[in-house]
């Protein structure tokens, strides 16, 4: 029973983290600009929980593209990381 409860909480964490990460990646796509290389951090509130989203933008071998990673943390614990590639418009 404890394992089931823990798994249900973990699944809830992942769903909330995925919402935060996807929001940041979609925001980058909708800006219609090449994102600047570097790291940024912000707070994302989902279902009353404060999660930290660290966005990491890195160059790729092709200068027309950038790799963006959105990592979601709860305190020091990483919950989820999503990545995408954005091209020059």
PDB file of C-alpha atoms in Angstrom:
ATOM      1  CA  UNK A   1       0.000   0.000   0.000  1.00  0.00           C
ATOM      2  CA  UNK A   2       2.848   2.382   0.762  1.00  0.00           C
ATOM      3  CA  UNK A   3       4.369   1.658  -2.648  1.00  0.00           C
ATOM      4  CA  UNK A   4       1.079   2.450  -4.383  1.00  0.00           C
ATOM      5  CA  UNK A   5       0.786   5.753  -2.537  1.00  0.00           C
ATOM      6  CA  UNK A   6       4.381   6.656  -3.377  1.00  0.00           C
ATOM      7  CA  UNK A   7       3.835   5.783  -7.054  1.00  0.00           C
ATOM      8  CA  UNK A   8       0.666   7.897  -7.196  1.00  0.00           C
ATOM      9  CA  UNK A   9       2.510  10.881  -5.699  1.00  0.00           C
ATOM     10  CA  UNK A  10       5.416  10.392  -8.132  1.00  0.00           C
ATOM     11  CA  UNK A  11       3.017  10.293 -11.077  1.00  0.00           C
ATOM     12  CA  UNK A  12       1.386  13.514  -9.872  1.00  0.00           C
ATOM     13  CA  UNK A  13       4.830  15.167  -9.585  1.00  0.00           C
ATOM     14  CA  UNK A  14       5.704  14.122 -13.142  1.00  0.00           C
ATOM     15  CA  UNK A  15       2.440  15.445 -14.603  1.00  0.00           C
ATOM     16  CA  UNK A  16       2.878  18.828 -12.893  1.00  0.00           C
ATOM     17  CA  UNK A  17       6.549  18.995 -13.908  1.00  0.00           C
ATOM     18  CA  UNK A  18       5.682  18.151 -17.502  1.00  0.00           C
ATOM     19  CA  UNK A  19       3.184  21.021 -17.620  1.00  0.00           C
ATOM     20  CA  UNK A  20       5.865  23.440 -16.389  1.00  0.00           C
ATOM     21  CA  UNK A  21       8.542  22.164 -18.793  1.00  0.00           C
ATOM     22  CA  UNK A  22       6.239  22.112 -21.818  1.00  0.00           C
ATOM     23  CA  UNK A  23       5.056  25.658 -21.055  1.00  0.00           C
ATOM     24  CA  UNK A  24       8.656  26.919 -21.157  1.00  0.00           C
ATOM     25  CA  UNK A  25       9.473  25.086 -24.396  1.00  0.00           C
ATOM     26  CA  UNK A  26       6.281  26.341 -26.061  1.00  0.00           C
ATOM     27  CA  UNK A  27       7.036  29.880 -24.869  1.00  0.00           C
ATOM     28  CA  UNK A  28      10.446  29.657 -26.577  1.00  0.00           C
ATOM     29  CA  UNK A  29       8.863  28.425 -29.820  1.00  0.00           C
ATOM     30  CA  UNK A  30       6.177  31.119 -29.814  1.00  0.00           C
ATOM     31  CA  UNK A  31       8.689  33.935 -29.303  1.00  0.00           C
ATOM     32  CA  UNK A  32       9.738  33.432 -32.960  1.00  0.00           C
ATOM     33  CA  UNK A  33      13.296  34.465 -32.086  1.00  0.00           C
ATOM     34  CA  UNK A  34      16.431  32.425 -31.617  1.00  0.00           C
ATOM     35  CA  UNK A  35      16.874  32.084 -27.856  1.00  0.00           C
ATOM     36  CA  UNK A  36      20.125  33.382 -26.393  1.00  0.00           C
ATOM     37  CA  UNK A  37      22.635  30.772 -25.276  1.00  0.00           C
ATOM     38  CA  UNK A  38      22.711  30.477 -21.489  1.00  0.00           C
ATOM     39  CA  UNK A  39      20.785  29.349 -18.438  1.00  0.00           C
ATOM     40  CA  UNK A  40      17.750  30.862 -16.763  1.00  0.00           C
ATOM     41  CA  UNK A  41      15.535  29.877 -13.875  1.00  0.00           C
ATOM     42  CA  UNK A  42      11.975  30.670 -12.874  1.00  0.00           C
ATOM     43  CA  UNK A  43       9.246  29.455 -10.572  1.00  0.00           C
ATOM     44  CA  UNK A  44       6.251  27.601 -11.954  1.00  0.00           C
ATOM     45  CA  UNK A  45       3.130  27.140  -9.854  1.00  0.00           C
ATOM     46  CA  UNK A  46       0.948  24.145 -10.658  1.00  0.00           C
ATOM     47  CA  UNK A  47      -1.827  22.826  -8.389  1.00  0.00           C
ATOM     48  CA  UNK A  48      -0.610  25.047  -5.564  1.00  0.00           C
ATOM     49  CA  UNK A  49       2.962  23.702  -5.748  1.00  0.00           C
ATOM     50  CA  UNK A  50       6.000  25.853  -6.452  1.00  0.00           C
ATOM     51  CA  UNK A  51       8.400  24.116  -8.843  1.00  0.00           C
ATOM     52  CA  UNK A  52      11.635  25.525 -10.238  1.00  0.00           C
ATOM     53  CA  UNK A  53      12.202  25.375 -13.999  1.00  0.00           C
ATOM     54  CA  UNK A  54      15.784  25.708 -15.206  1.00  0.00           C
ATOM     55  CA  UNK A  55      16.003  26.432 -18.928  1.00  0.00           C
ATOM     56  CA  UNK A  56      19.338  25.662 -20.571  1.00  0.00           C
ATOM     57  CA  UNK A  57      19.991  26.899 -24.119  1.00  0.00           C
ATOM     58  CA  UNK A  58      23.005  25.508 -25.959  1.00  0.00           C
ATOM     59  CA  UNK A  59      24.324  25.951 -29.491  1.00  0.00           C
ATOM     60  CA  UNK A  60      24.325  23.044 -31.933  1.00  0.00           C
ATOM     61  CA  UNK A  61      26.860  22.251 -34.669  1.00  0.00           C
ATOM     62  CA  UNK A  62      24.447  23.943 -37.099  1.00  0.00           C
ATOM     63  CA  UNK A  63      24.233  27.657 -36.169  1.00  0.00           C
ATOM     64  CA  UNK A  64      20.630  27.790 -37.432  1.00  0.00           C
ATOM     65  CA  UNK A  65      19.481  25.645 -34.507  1.00  0.00           C
ATOM     66  CA  UNK A  66      19.621  25.766 -30.706  1.00  0.00           C
ATOM     67  CA  UNK A  67      18.994  22.999 -28.200  1.00  0.00           C
ATOM     68  CA  UNK A  68      16.741  23.888 -25.268  1.00  0.00           C
ATOM     69  CA  UNK A  69      16.461  21.760 -22.128  1.00  0.00           C
ATOM     70  CA  UNK A  70      13.809  22.489 -19.518  1.00  0.00           C
ATOM     71  CA  UNK A  71      14.599  20.809 -16.207  1.00  0.00           C
ATOM     72  CA  UNK A  72      12.015  20.888 -13.419  1.00  0.00           C
ATOM     73  CA  UNK A  73      13.113  20.636  -9.798  1.00  0.00           C
ATOM     74  CA  UNK A  74      11.351  20.353  -6.480  1.00  0.00           C
ATOM     75  CA  UNK A  75      13.949  21.782  -4.135  1.00  0.00           C
ATOM     76  CA  UNK A  76      17.165  19.916  -4.940  1.00  0.00           C
ATOM     77  CA  UNK A  77      15.358  16.952  -6.519  1.00  0.00           C
ATOM     78  CA  UNK A  78      15.112  16.788 -10.297  1.00  0.00           C
ATOM     79  CA  UNK A  79      11.676  15.591 -11.394  1.00  0.00           C
ATOM     80  CA  UNK A  80      11.822  15.821 -15.176  1.00  0.00           C
ATOM     81  CA  UNK A  81      13.848  17.122 -18.117  1.00  0.00           C
ATOM     82  CA  UNK A  82      12.429  17.802 -21.589  1.00  0.00           C
ATOM     83  CA  UNK A  83      14.477  18.870 -24.612  1.00  0.00           C
ATOM     84  CA  UNK A  84      13.741  20.345 -28.008  1.00  0.00           C
ATOM     85  CA  UNK A  85      15.528  21.941 -30.940  1.00  0.00           C
ATOM     86  CA  UNK A  86      14.484  25.368 -32.195  1.00  0.00           C
ATOM     87  CA  UNK A  87      15.420  26.638 -35.633  1.00  0.00           C
ATOM     88  CA  UNK A  88      15.904  30.112 -37.018  1.00  0.00           C
ATOM     89  CA  UNK A  89      12.663  31.617 -38.392  1.00  0.00           C
TER      90      UNK A  89
END
